[in-house]
Amino acid sequence: MLESEEKPLPAVGVYWVEEADYPALLRLSDDGNKLPRSWQEWRKIAEEMEKGLRAYGHVVERVRINPATFADWCAAHGTTPGRQGRRMFVAAAIAEKYGEQN
């Protein structure tokens, strides 16, 4: 067996937002106009992504974004509260939990 086949796939994160927080996330995000208009639509997409990642063998972690604190986190990390900020936030949470996954 090849070495690459022996290594487990890295854990991945998907951002998660509670239904009550979704309108605030839309207003906060600099790309809110590109996000699904309803939480139900967003949730369906997010769950399909989780399912696909798990099917490939990844451990999938939901990383909750709290709109009340997310903008401050983004500012402290030199990013905006949009797609880039969400990616960085999720990556930081996964790195904190799993460390370097080479």
PDB file of N, CA and C in Angstrom:
ATOM      1  N   MET A   1       0.845  -1.181   0.000  1.00  0.00           N
ATOM      2  CA  MET A   1       0.000   0.000   0.000  1.00  0.00           C
ATOM      3  C   MET A   1       0.886   1.238   0.000  1.00  0.00           C
ATOM      4  N   LEU A   2       0.503   2.217  -0.784  1.00  0.00           N
ATOM      5  CA  LEU A   2       1.265   3.452  -0.847  1.00  0.00           C
ATOM      6  C   LEU A   2       1.097   4.251   0.433  1.00  0.00           C
ATOM      7  N   GLU A   3       2.130   5.015   0.782  1.00  0.00           N
ATOM      8  CA  GLU A   3       2.084   5.825   1.992  1.00  0.00           C
ATOM      9  C   GLU A   3       0.893   6.773   1.996  1.00  0.00           C
ATOM     10  N   SER A   4       0.596   7.377   0.840  1.00  0.00           N
ATOM     11  CA  SER A   4      -0.510   8.331   0.776  1.00  0.00           C
ATOM     12  C   SER A   4      -1.846   7.659   1.052  1.00  0.00           C
ATOM     13  N   GLU A   5      -1.966   6.382   0.723  1.00  0.00           N
ATOM     14  CA  GLU A   5      -3.206   5.650   0.984  1.00  0.00           C
ATOM     15  C   GLU A   5      -3.352   5.293   2.456  1.00  0.00           C
ATOM     16  N   GLU A   6      -2.261   5.257   3.180  1.00  0.00           N
ATOM     17  CA  GLU A   6      -2.284   4.891   4.588  1.00  0.00           C
ATOM     18  C   GLU A   6      -2.704   6.053   5.474  1.00  0.00           C
ATOM     19  N   LYS A   7      -2.467   7.272   5.028  1.00  0.00           N
ATOM     20  CA  LYS A   7      -2.797   8.440   5.831  1.00  0.00           C
ATOM     21  C   LYS A   7      -4.295   8.714   5.768  1.00  0.00           C
ATOM     22  N   PRO A   8      -4.887   8.999   6.907  1.00  0.00           N
ATOM     23  CA  PRO A   8      -6.309   9.394   6.847  1.00  0.00           C
ATOM     24  C   PRO A   8      -6.437  10.770   6.211  1.00  0.00           C
ATOM     25  N   LEU A   9      -7.566  10.996   5.624  1.00  0.00           N
ATOM     26  CA  LEU A   9      -7.811  12.318   5.044  1.00  0.00           C
ATOM     27  C   LEU A   9      -7.921  13.337   6.171  1.00  0.00           C
ATOM     28  N   PRO A  10      -7.540  14.575   5.901  1.00  0.00           N
ATOM     29  CA  PRO A  10      -7.592  15.592   6.957  1.00  0.00           C
ATOM     30  C   PRO A  10      -9.034  15.917   7.341  1.00  0.00           C
ATOM     31  N   ALA A  11      -9.183  16.327   8.587  1.00  0.00           N
ATOM     32  CA  ALA A  11     -10.475  16.836   9.032  1.00  0.00           C
ATOM     33  C   ALA A  11     -10.725  18.155   8.319  1.00  0.00           C
ATOM     34  N   VAL A  12     -11.964  18.403   8.015  1.00  0.00           N
ATOM     35  CA  VAL A  12     -12.341  19.657   7.372  1.00  0.00           C
ATOM     36  C   VAL A  12     -13.484  20.281   8.154  1.00  0.00           C
ATOM     37  N   GLY A  13     -13.576  21.574   8.033  1.00  0.00           N
ATOM     38  CA  GLY A  13     -14.647  22.284   8.716  1.00  0.00           C
ATOM     39  C   GLY A  13     -15.601  22.902   7.724  1.00  0.00           C
ATOM     40  N   VAL A  14     -16.832  23.018   8.153  1.00  0.00           N
ATOM     41  CA  VAL A  14     -17.828  23.766   7.407  1.00  0.00           C
ATOM     42  C   VAL A  14     -18.417  24.779   8.374  1.00  0.00           C
ATOM     43  N   TYR A  15     -18.591  26.000   7.898  1.00  0.00           N
ATOM     44  CA  TYR A  15     -19.152  26.982   8.813  1.00  0.00           C
ATOM     45  C   TYR A  15     -20.615  26.666   9.041  1.00  0.00           C
ATOM     46  N   TRP A  16     -21.060  26.933  10.244  1.00  0.00           N
ATOM     47  CA  TRP A  16     -22.436  26.664  10.611  1.00  0.00           C
ATOM     48  C   TRP A  16     -23.003  27.894  11.280  1.00  0.00           C
ATOM     49  N   VAL A  17     -24.232  28.198  10.970  1.00  0.00           N
ATOM     50  CA  VAL A  17     -24.909  29.340  11.563  1.00  0.00           C
ATOM     51  C   VAL A  17     -26.298  28.887  11.985  1.00  0.00           C
ATOM     52  N   GLU A  18     -26.711  29.329  13.147  1.00  0.00           N
ATOM     53  CA  GLU A  18     -28.040  28.987  13.641  1.00  0.00           C
ATOM     54  C   GLU A  18     -29.090  29.765  12.843  1.00  0.00           C
ATOM     55  N   GLU A  19     -30.274  29.197  12.745  1.00  0.00           N
ATOM     56  CA  GLU A  19     -31.336  29.832  11.962  1.00  0.00           C
ATOM     57  C   GLU A  19     -31.620  31.258  12.424  1.00  0.00           C
ATOM     58  N   ALA A  20     -31.669  31.460  13.735  1.00  0.00           N
ATOM     59  CA  ALA A  20     -31.965  32.796  14.268  1.00  0.00           C
ATOM     60  C   ALA A  20     -30.872  33.804  13.931  1.00  0.00           C
ATOM     61  N   ASP A  21     -29.636  33.324  13.694  1.00  0.00           N
ATOM     62  CA  ASP A  21     -28.503  34.202  13.399  1.00  0.00           C
ATOM     63  C   ASP A  21     -28.313  34.475  11.910  1.00  0.00           C
ATOM     64  N   TYR A  22     -29.016  33.742  11.058  1.00  0.00           N
ATOM     65  CA  TYR A  22     -28.767  33.846   9.624  1.00  0.00           C
ATOM     66  C   TYR A  22     -29.027  35.244   9.063  1.00  0.00           C
ATOM     67  N   PRO A  23     -30.131  35.900   9.414  1.00  0.00           N
ATOM     68  CA  PRO A  23     -30.326  37.257   8.881  1.00  0.00           C
ATOM     69  C   PRO A  23     -29.188  38.215   9.263  1.00  0.00           C
ATOM     70  N   ALA A  24     -28.680  38.092  10.484  1.00  0.00           N
ATOM     71  CA  ALA A  24     -27.569  38.951  10.907  1.00  0.00           C
ATOM     72  C   ALA A  24     -26.310  38.635  10.111  1.00  0.00           C
ATOM     73  N   LEU A  25     -26.070  37.359   9.824  1.00  0.00           N
ATOM     74  CA  LEU A  25     -24.901  36.989   9.019  1.00  0.00           C
ATOM     75  C   LEU A  25     -25.016  37.569   7.615  1.00  0.00           C
ATOM     76  N   LEU A  26     -26.215  37.518   7.040  1.00  0.00           N
ATOM     77  CA  LEU A  26     -26.412  38.102   5.699  1.00  0.00           C
ATOM     78  C   LEU A  26     -26.098  39.592   5.701  1.00  0.00           C
ATOM     79  N   ARG A  27     -26.554  40.305   6.723  1.00  0.00           N
ATOM     80  CA  ARG A  27     -26.304  41.751   6.796  1.00  0.00           C
ATOM     81  C   ARG A  27     -24.830  42.046   7.031  1.00  0.00           C
ATOM     82  N   LEU A  28     -24.174  41.226   7.811  1.00  0.00           N
ATOM     83  CA  LEU A  28     -22.784  41.438   8.192  1.00  0.00           C
ATOM     84  C   LEU A  28     -21.811  41.114   7.050  1.00  0.00           C
ATOM     85  N   SER A  29     -22.099  40.072   6.312  1.00  0.00           N
ATOM     86  CA  SER A  29     -21.164  39.559   5.307  1.00  0.00           C
ATOM     87  C   SER A  29     -21.047  40.495   4.112  1.00  0.00           C
ATOM     88  N   ASP A  30     -19.812  40.731   3.684  1.00  0.00           N
ATOM     89  CA  ASP A  30     -19.608  41.575   2.513  1.00  0.00           C
ATOM     90  C   ASP A  30     -20.026  40.867   1.227  1.00  0.00           C
ATOM     91  N   ASP A  31     -20.331  39.582   1.322  1.00  0.00           N
ATOM     92  CA  ASP A  31     -20.834  38.831   0.171  1.00  0.00           C
ATOM     93  C   ASP A  31     -22.230  38.277   0.445  1.00  0.00           C
ATOM     94  N   GLY A  32     -22.947  38.915   1.350  1.00  0.00           N
ATOM     95  CA  GLY A  32     -24.276  38.441   1.721  1.00  0.00           C
ATOM     96  C   GLY A  32     -25.223  38.304   0.548  1.00  0.00           C
ATOM     97  N   ASN A  33     -25.017  39.102  -0.490  1.00  0.00           N
ATOM     98  CA  ASN A  33     -25.877  38.999  -1.670  1.00  0.00           C
ATOM     99  C   ASN A  33     -25.610  37.727  -2.478  1.00  0.00           C
ATOM    100  N   LYS A  34     -24.529  37.020  -2.170  1.00  0.00           N
ATOM    101  CA  LYS A  34     -24.208  35.776  -2.879  1.00  0.00           C
ATOM    102  C   LYS A  34     -24.638  34.547  -2.086  1.00  0.00           C
ATOM    103  N   LEU A  35     -25.044  34.743  -0.845  1.00  0.00           N
ATOM    104  CA  LEU A  35     -25.494  33.640  -0.009  1.00  0.00           C
ATOM    105  C   LEU A  35     -26.966  33.356  -0.289  1.00  0.00           C
ATOM    106  N   PRO A  36     -27.416  32.122  -0.035  1.00  0.00           N
ATOM    107  CA  PRO A  36     -28.845  31.845  -0.190  1.00  0.00           C
ATOM    108  C   PRO A  36     -29.680  32.807   0.648  1.00  0.00           C
ATOM    109  N   ARG A  37     -30.827  33.187   0.149  1.00  0.00           N
ATOM    110  CA  ARG A  37     -31.669  34.166   0.836  1.00  0.00           C
ATOM    111  C   ARG A  37     -32.267  33.625   2.126  1.00  0.00           C
ATOM    112  N   SER A  38     -32.482  32.329   2.213  1.00  0.00           N
ATOM    113  CA  SER A  38     -33.085  31.774   3.428  1.00  0.00           C
ATOM    114  C   SER A  38     -32.132  30.788   4.100  1.00  0.00           C
ATOM    115  N   TRP A  39     -32.310  30.662   5.392  1.00  0.00           N
ATOM    116  CA  TRP A  39     -31.507  29.711   6.162  1.00  0.00           C
ATOM    117  C   TRP A  39     -31.789  28.287   5.698  1.00  0.00           C
ATOM    118  N   GLN A  40     -33.032  27.994   5.359  1.00  0.00           N
ATOM    119  CA  GLN A  40     -33.381  26.644   4.922  1.00  0.00           C
ATOM    120  C   GLN A  40     -32.625  26.272   3.649  1.00  0.00           C
ATOM    121  N   GLU A  41     -32.515  27.213   2.707  1.00  0.00           N
ATOM    122  CA  GLU A  41     -31.737  26.960   1.486  1.00  0.00           C
ATOM    123  C   GLU A  41     -30.266  26.762   1.826  1.00  0.00           C
ATOM    124  N   TRP A  42     -29.734  27.638   2.689  1.00  0.00           N
ATOM    125  CA  TRP A  42     -28.326  27.535   3.078  1.00  0.00           C
ATOM    126  C   TRP A  42     -28.063  26.203   3.767  1.00  0.00           C
ATOM    127  N   ARG A  43     -28.947  25.824   4.692  1.00  0.00           N
ATOM    128  CA  ARG A  43     -28.777  24.570   5.438  1.00  0.00           C
ATOM    129  C   ARG A  43     -28.741  23.371   4.489  1.00  0.00           C
ATOM    130  N   LYS A  44     -29.614  23.341   3.495  1.00  0.00           N
ATOM    131  CA  LYS A  44     -29.638  22.231   2.545  1.00  0.00           C
ATOM    132  C   LYS A  44     -28.287  22.112   1.832  1.00  0.00           C
ATOM    133  N   ILE A  45     -27.754  23.225   1.386  1.00  0.00           N
ATOM    134  CA  ILE A  45     -26.455  23.235   0.706  1.00  0.00           C
ATOM    135  C   ILE A  45     -25.345  22.780   1.655  1.00  0.00           C
ATOM    136  N   ALA A  46     -25.362  23.304   2.877  1.00  0.00           N
ATOM    137  CA  ALA A  46     -24.329  22.956   3.855  1.00  0.00           C
ATOM    138  C   ALA A  46     -24.368  21.471   4.194  1.00  0.00           C
ATOM    139  N   GLU A  47     -25.557  20.917   4.369  1.00  0.00           N
ATOM    140  CA  GLU A  47     -25.671  19.497   4.693  1.00  0.00           C
ATOM    141  C   GLU A  47     -25.260  18.609   3.525  1.00  0.00           C
ATOM    142  N   GLU A  48     -25.540  19.037   2.303  1.00  0.00           N
ATOM    143  CA  GLU A  48     -25.093  18.283   1.129  1.00  0.00           C
ATOM    144  C   GLU A  48     -23.569  18.285   1.040  1.00  0.00           C
ATOM    145  N   MET A  49     -22.963  19.438   1.356  1.00  0.00           N
ATOM    146  CA  MET A  49     -21.499  19.513   1.346  1.00  0.00           C
ATOM    147  C   MET A  49     -20.917  18.580   2.404  1.00  0.00           C
ATOM    148  N   GLU A  50     -21.481  18.600   3.592  1.00  0.00           N
ATOM    149  CA  GLU A  50     -21.019  17.704   4.655  1.00  0.00           C
ATOM    150  C   GLU A  50     -21.109  16.242   4.217  1.00  0.00           C
ATOM    151  N   LYS A  51     -22.220  15.891   3.646  1.00  0.00           N
ATOM    152  CA  LYS A  51     -22.442  14.513   3.200  1.00  0.00           C
ATOM    153  C   LYS A  51     -21.395  14.098   2.172  1.00  0.00           C
ATOM    154  N   GLY A  52     -21.129  14.983   1.213  1.00  0.00           N
ATOM    155  CA  GLY A  52     -20.130  14.686   0.187  1.00  0.00           C
ATOM    156  C   GLY A  52     -18.732  14.530   0.758  1.00  0.00           C
ATOM    157  N   LEU A  53     -18.361  15.413   1.672  1.00  0.00           N
ATOM    158  CA  LEU A  53     -17.040  15.333   2.291  1.00  0.00           C
ATOM    159  C   LEU A  53     -16.890  14.045   3.107  1.00  0.00           C
ATOM    160  N   ARG A  54     -17.929  13.683   3.842  1.00  0.00           N
ATOM    161  CA  ARG A  54     -17.893  12.430   4.618  1.00  0.00           C
ATOM    162  C   ARG A  54     -17.799  11.221   3.696  1.00  0.00           C
ATOM    163  N   ALA A  55     -18.485  11.288   2.551  1.00  0.00           N
ATOM    164  CA  ALA A  55     -18.451  10.176   1.602  1.00  0.00           C
ATOM    165  C   ALA A  55     -17.035   9.937   1.072  1.00  0.00           C
ATOM    166  N   TYR A  56     -16.244  11.000   0.989  1.00  0.00           N
ATOM    167  CA  TYR A  56     -14.848  10.863   0.572  1.00  0.00           C
ATOM    168  C   TYR A  56     -13.949  10.407   1.709  1.00  0.00           C
ATOM    169  N   GLY A  57     -14.470  10.368   2.936  1.00  0.00           N
ATOM    170  CA  GLY A  57     -13.691   9.874   4.061  1.00  0.00           C
ATOM    171  C   GLY A  57     -13.171  10.935   5.013  1.00  0.00           C
ATOM    172  N   HIS A  58     -13.580  12.185   4.838  1.00  0.00           N
ATOM    173  CA  HIS A  58     -13.148  13.249   5.745  1.00  0.00           C
ATOM    174  C   HIS A  58     -13.953  13.230   7.040  1.00  0.00           C
ATOM    175  N   VAL A  59     -13.308  13.591   8.108  1.00  0.00           N
ATOM    176  CA  VAL A  59     -14.017  13.959   9.326  1.00  0.00           C
ATOM    177  C   VAL A  59     -14.481  15.387   9.101  1.00  0.00           C
ATOM    178  N   VAL A  60     -15.743  15.654   9.349  1.00  0.00           N
ATOM    179  CA  VAL A  60     -16.304  16.979   9.091  1.00  0.00           C
ATOM    180  C   VAL A  60     -16.753  17.590  10.416  1.00  0.00           C
ATOM    181  N   GLU A  61     -16.277  18.787  10.667  1.00  0.00           N
ATOM    182  CA  GLU A  61     -16.635  19.530  11.878  1.00  0.00           C
ATOM    183  C   GLU A  61     -17.455  20.747  11.494  1.00  0.00           C
ATOM    184  N   ARG A  62     -18.553  20.935  12.199  1.00  0.00           N
ATOM    185  CA  ARG A  62     -19.318  22.170  12.045  1.00  0.00           C
ATOM    186  C   ARG A  62     -18.693  23.222  12.945  1.00  0.00           C
ATOM    187  N   VAL A  63     -18.393  24.369  12.358  1.00  0.00           N
ATOM    188  CA  VAL A  63     -17.792  25.477  13.101  1.00  0.00           C
ATOM    189  C   VAL A  63     -18.815  26.602  13.125  1.00  0.00           C
ATOM    190  N   ARG A  64     -19.365  26.838  14.296  1.00  0.00           N
ATOM    191  CA  ARG A  64     -20.433  27.827  14.426  1.00  0.00           C
ATOM    192  C   ARG A  64     -19.877  29.247  14.325  1.00  0.00           C
ATOM    193  N   ILE A  65     -20.540  30.034  13.519  1.00  0.00           N
ATOM    194  CA  ILE A  65     -20.221  31.456  13.409  1.00  0.00           C
ATOM    195  C   ILE A  65     -21.302  32.234  14.148  1.00  0.00           C
ATOM    196  N   ASN A  66     -20.863  33.044  15.082  1.00  0.00           N
ATOM    197  CA  ASN A  66     -21.761  33.912  15.834  1.00  0.00           C
ATOM    198  C   ASN A  66     -21.622  35.313  15.248  1.00  0.00           C
ATOM    199  N   PRO A  67     -22.651  35.826  14.585  1.00  0.00           N
ATOM    200  CA  PRO A  67     -22.540  37.148  13.966  1.00  0.00           C
ATOM    201  C   PRO A  67     -22.202  38.257  14.962  1.00  0.00           C
ATOM    202  N   ALA A  68     -22.545  38.075  16.216  1.00  0.00           N
ATOM    203  CA  ALA A  68     -22.278  39.105  17.220  1.00  0.00           C
ATOM    204  C   ALA A  68     -20.784  39.289  17.480  1.00  0.00           C
ATOM    205  N   THR A  69     -19.988  38.258  17.239  1.00  0.00           N
ATOM    206  CA  THR A  69     -18.547  38.338  17.507  1.00  0.00           C
ATOM    207  C   THR A  69     -17.683  38.158  16.261  1.00  0.00           C
ATOM    208  N   PHE A  70     -18.293  37.725  15.164  1.00  0.00           N
ATOM    209  CA  PHE A  70     -17.534  37.396  13.963  1.00  0.00           C
ATOM    210  C   PHE A  70     -16.824  38.597  13.343  1.00  0.00           C
ATOM    211  N   ALA A  71     -17.472  39.739  13.295  1.00  0.00           N
ATOM    212  CA  ALA A  71     -16.840  40.925  12.700  1.00  0.00           C
ATOM    213  C   ALA A  71     -15.587  41.319  13.467  1.00  0.00           C
ATOM    214  N   ASP A  72     -15.643  41.243  14.793  1.00  0.00           N
ATOM    215  CA  ASP A  72     -14.465  41.554  15.610  1.00  0.00           C
ATOM    216  C   ASP A  72     -13.344  40.564  15.349  1.00  0.00           C
ATOM    217  N   TRP A  73     -13.687  39.280  15.229  1.00  0.00           N
ATOM    218  CA  TRP A  73     -12.672  38.266  14.949  1.00  0.00           C
ATOM    219  C   TRP A  73     -12.013  38.576  13.603  1.00  0.00           C
ATOM    220  N   CYS A  74     -12.829  38.895  12.609  1.00  0.00           N
ATOM    221  CA  CYS A  74     -12.289  39.206  11.275  1.00  0.00           C
ATOM    222  C   CYS A  74     -11.353  40.411  11.328  1.00  0.00           C
ATOM    223  N   ALA A  75     -11.766  41.462  12.008  1.00  0.00           N
ATOM    224  CA  ALA A  75     -10.925  42.659  12.117  1.00  0.00           C
ATOM    225  C   ALA A  75      -9.605  42.331  12.797  1.00  0.00           C
ATOM    226  N   ALA A  76      -9.647  41.529  13.830  1.00  0.00           N
ATOM    227  CA  ALA A  76      -8.437  41.154  14.557  1.00  0.00           C
ATOM    228  C   ALA A  76      -7.501  40.294  13.714  1.00  0.00           C
ATOM    229  N   HIS A  77      -8.048  39.628  12.695  1.00  0.00           N
ATOM    230  CA  HIS A  77      -7.246  38.745  11.844  1.00  0.00           C
ATOM    231  C   HIS A  77      -7.040  39.296  10.432  1.00  0.00           C
ATOM    232  N   GLY A  78      -7.338  40.576  10.260  1.00  0.00           N
ATOM    233  CA  GLY A  78      -7.040  41.240   8.989  1.00  0.00           C
ATOM    234  C   GLY A  78      -7.850  40.771   7.810  1.00  0.00           C
ATOM    235  N   THR A  79      -9.092  40.420   8.037  1.00  0.00           N
ATOM    236  CA  THR A  79      -9.936  39.976   6.936  1.00  0.00           C
ATOM    237  C   THR A  79     -11.307  40.630   7.056  1.00  0.00           C
ATOM    238  N   THR A  80     -12.139  40.377   6.084  1.00  0.00           N
ATOM    239  CA  THR A  80     -13.485  40.931   6.088  1.00  0.00           C
ATOM    240  C   THR A  80     -14.478  39.823   6.441  1.00  0.00           C
ATOM    241  N   PRO A  81     -15.655  40.190   6.939  1.00  0.00           N
ATOM    242  CA  PRO A  81     -16.650  39.181   7.304  1.00  0.00           C
ATOM    243  C   PRO A  81     -17.444  38.692   6.093  1.00  0.00           C
ATOM    244  N   GLY A  82     -16.760  38.028   5.228  1.00  0.00           N
ATOM    245  CA  GLY A  82     -17.366  37.437   4.039  1.00  0.00           C
ATOM    246  C   GLY A  82     -16.766  36.068   3.821  1.00  0.00           C
ATOM    247  N   ARG A  83     -16.709  35.660   2.584  1.00  0.00           N
ATOM    248  CA  ARG A  83     -16.211  34.323   2.244  1.00  0.00           C
ATOM    249  C   ARG A  83     -14.799  34.084   2.796  1.00  0.00           C
ATOM    250  N   GLN A  84     -13.907  35.033   2.578  1.00  0.00           N
ATOM    251  CA  GLN A  84     -12.530  34.865   3.062  1.00  0.00           C
ATOM    252  C   GLN A  84     -12.505  34.758   4.577  1.00  0.00           C
ATOM    253  N   GLY A  85     -13.243  35.609   5.259  1.00  0.00           N
ATOM    254  CA  GLY A  85     -13.291  35.570   6.710  1.00  0.00           C
ATOM    255  C   GLY A  85     -13.850  34.254   7.229  1.00  0.00           C
ATOM    256  N   ARG A  86     -14.916  33.765   6.589  1.00  0.00           N
ATOM    257  CA  ARG A  86     -15.490  32.477   7.005  1.00  0.00           C
ATOM    258  C   ARG A  86     -14.485  31.354   6.824  1.00  0.00           C
ATOM    259  N   ARG A  87     -13.786  31.366   5.699  1.00  0.00           N
ATOM    260  CA  ARG A  87     -12.773  30.320   5.460  1.00  0.00           C
ATOM    261  C   ARG A  87     -11.655  30.362   6.506  1.00  0.00           C
ATOM    262  N   MET A  88     -11.180  31.579   6.780  1.00  0.00           N
ATOM    263  CA  MET A  88     -10.103  31.716   7.767  1.00  0.00           C
ATOM    264  C   MET A  88     -10.573  31.301   9.162  1.00  0.00           C
ATOM    265  N   PHE A  89     -11.798  31.668   9.516  1.00  0.00           N
ATOM    266  CA  PHE A  89     -12.354  31.332  10.816  1.00  0.00           C
ATOM    267  C   PHE A  89     -12.465  29.814  10.978  1.00  0.00           C
ATOM    268  N   VAL A  90     -12.987  29.157   9.974  1.00  0.00           N
ATOM    269  CA  VAL A  90     -13.123  27.697  10.013  1.00  0.00           C
ATOM    270  C   VAL A  90     -11.748  27.040  10.061  1.00  0.00           C
ATOM    271  N   ALA A  91     -10.819  27.500   9.231  1.00  0.00           N
ATOM    272  CA  ALA A  91      -9.465  26.931   9.216  1.00  0.00           C
ATOM    273  C   ALA A  91      -8.796  27.073  10.575  1.00  0.00           C
ATOM    274  N   ALA A  92      -8.976  28.230  11.220  1.00  0.00           N
ATOM    275  CA  ALA A  92      -8.381  28.440  12.541  1.00  0.00           C
ATOM    276  C   ALA A  92      -8.982  27.490  13.571  1.00  0.00           C
ATOM    277  N   ALA A  93     -10.282  27.276  13.505  1.00  0.00           N
ATOM    278  CA  ALA A  93     -10.941  26.365  14.445  1.00  0.00           C
ATOM    279  C   ALA A  93     -10.469  24.922  14.246  1.00  0.00           C
ATOM    280  N   ILE A  94     -10.321  24.510  12.999  1.00  0.00           N
ATOM    281  CA  ILE A  94      -9.867  23.147  12.708  1.00  0.00           C
ATOM    282  C   ILE A  94      -8.411  22.977  13.134  1.00  0.00           C
ATOM    283  N   ALA A  95      -7.577  23.970  12.866  1.00  0.00           N
ATOM    284  CA  ALA A  95      -6.168  23.896  13.276  1.00  0.00           C
ATOM    285  C   ALA A  95      -6.052  23.844  14.792  1.00  0.00           C
ATOM    286  N   GLU A  96      -6.899  24.589  15.480  1.00  0.00           N
ATOM    287  CA  GLU A  96      -6.867  24.579  16.941  1.00  0.00           C
ATOM    288  C   GLU A  96      -7.234  23.199  17.482  1.00  0.00           C
ATOM    289  N   LYS A  97      -8.208  22.557  16.862  1.00  0.00           N
ATOM    290  CA  LYS A  97      -8.660  21.254  17.343  1.00  0.00           C
ATOM    291  C   LYS A  97      -7.750  20.111  16.907  1.00  0.00           C
ATOM    292  N   TYR A  98      -7.282  20.145  15.649  1.00  0.00           N
ATOM    293  CA  TYR A  98      -6.543  19.013  15.088  1.00  0.00           C
ATOM    294  C   TYR A  98      -5.056  19.255  14.879  1.00  0.00           C
ATOM    295  N   GLY A  99      -4.613  20.495  15.014  1.00  0.00           N
ATOM    296  CA  GLY A  99      -3.210  20.805  14.764  1.00  0.00           C
ATOM    297  C   GLY A  99      -2.895  20.712  13.285  1.00  0.00           C
ATOM    298  N   GLU A 100      -1.607  20.638  12.965  1.00  0.00           N
ATOM    299  CA  GLU A 100      -1.148  20.523  11.584  1.00  0.00           C
ATOM    300  C   GLU A 100      -1.553  19.152  11.057  1.00  0.00           C
ATOM    301  N   GLN A 101      -2.138  19.120   9.887  1.00  0.00           N
ATOM    302  CA  GLN A 101      -2.632  17.852   9.311  1.00  0.00           C
ATOM    303  C   GLN A 101      -1.916  17.518   8.006  1.00  0.00           C
ATOM    304  N   ASN A 102      -0.651  17.451   8.010  1.00  0.00           N
ATOM    305  CA  ASN A 102       0.081  17.134   6.766  1.00  0.00           C
ATOM    306  C   ASN A 102       0.069  15.697   6.457  1.00  0.00           C
TER     307      ASN A 102
END
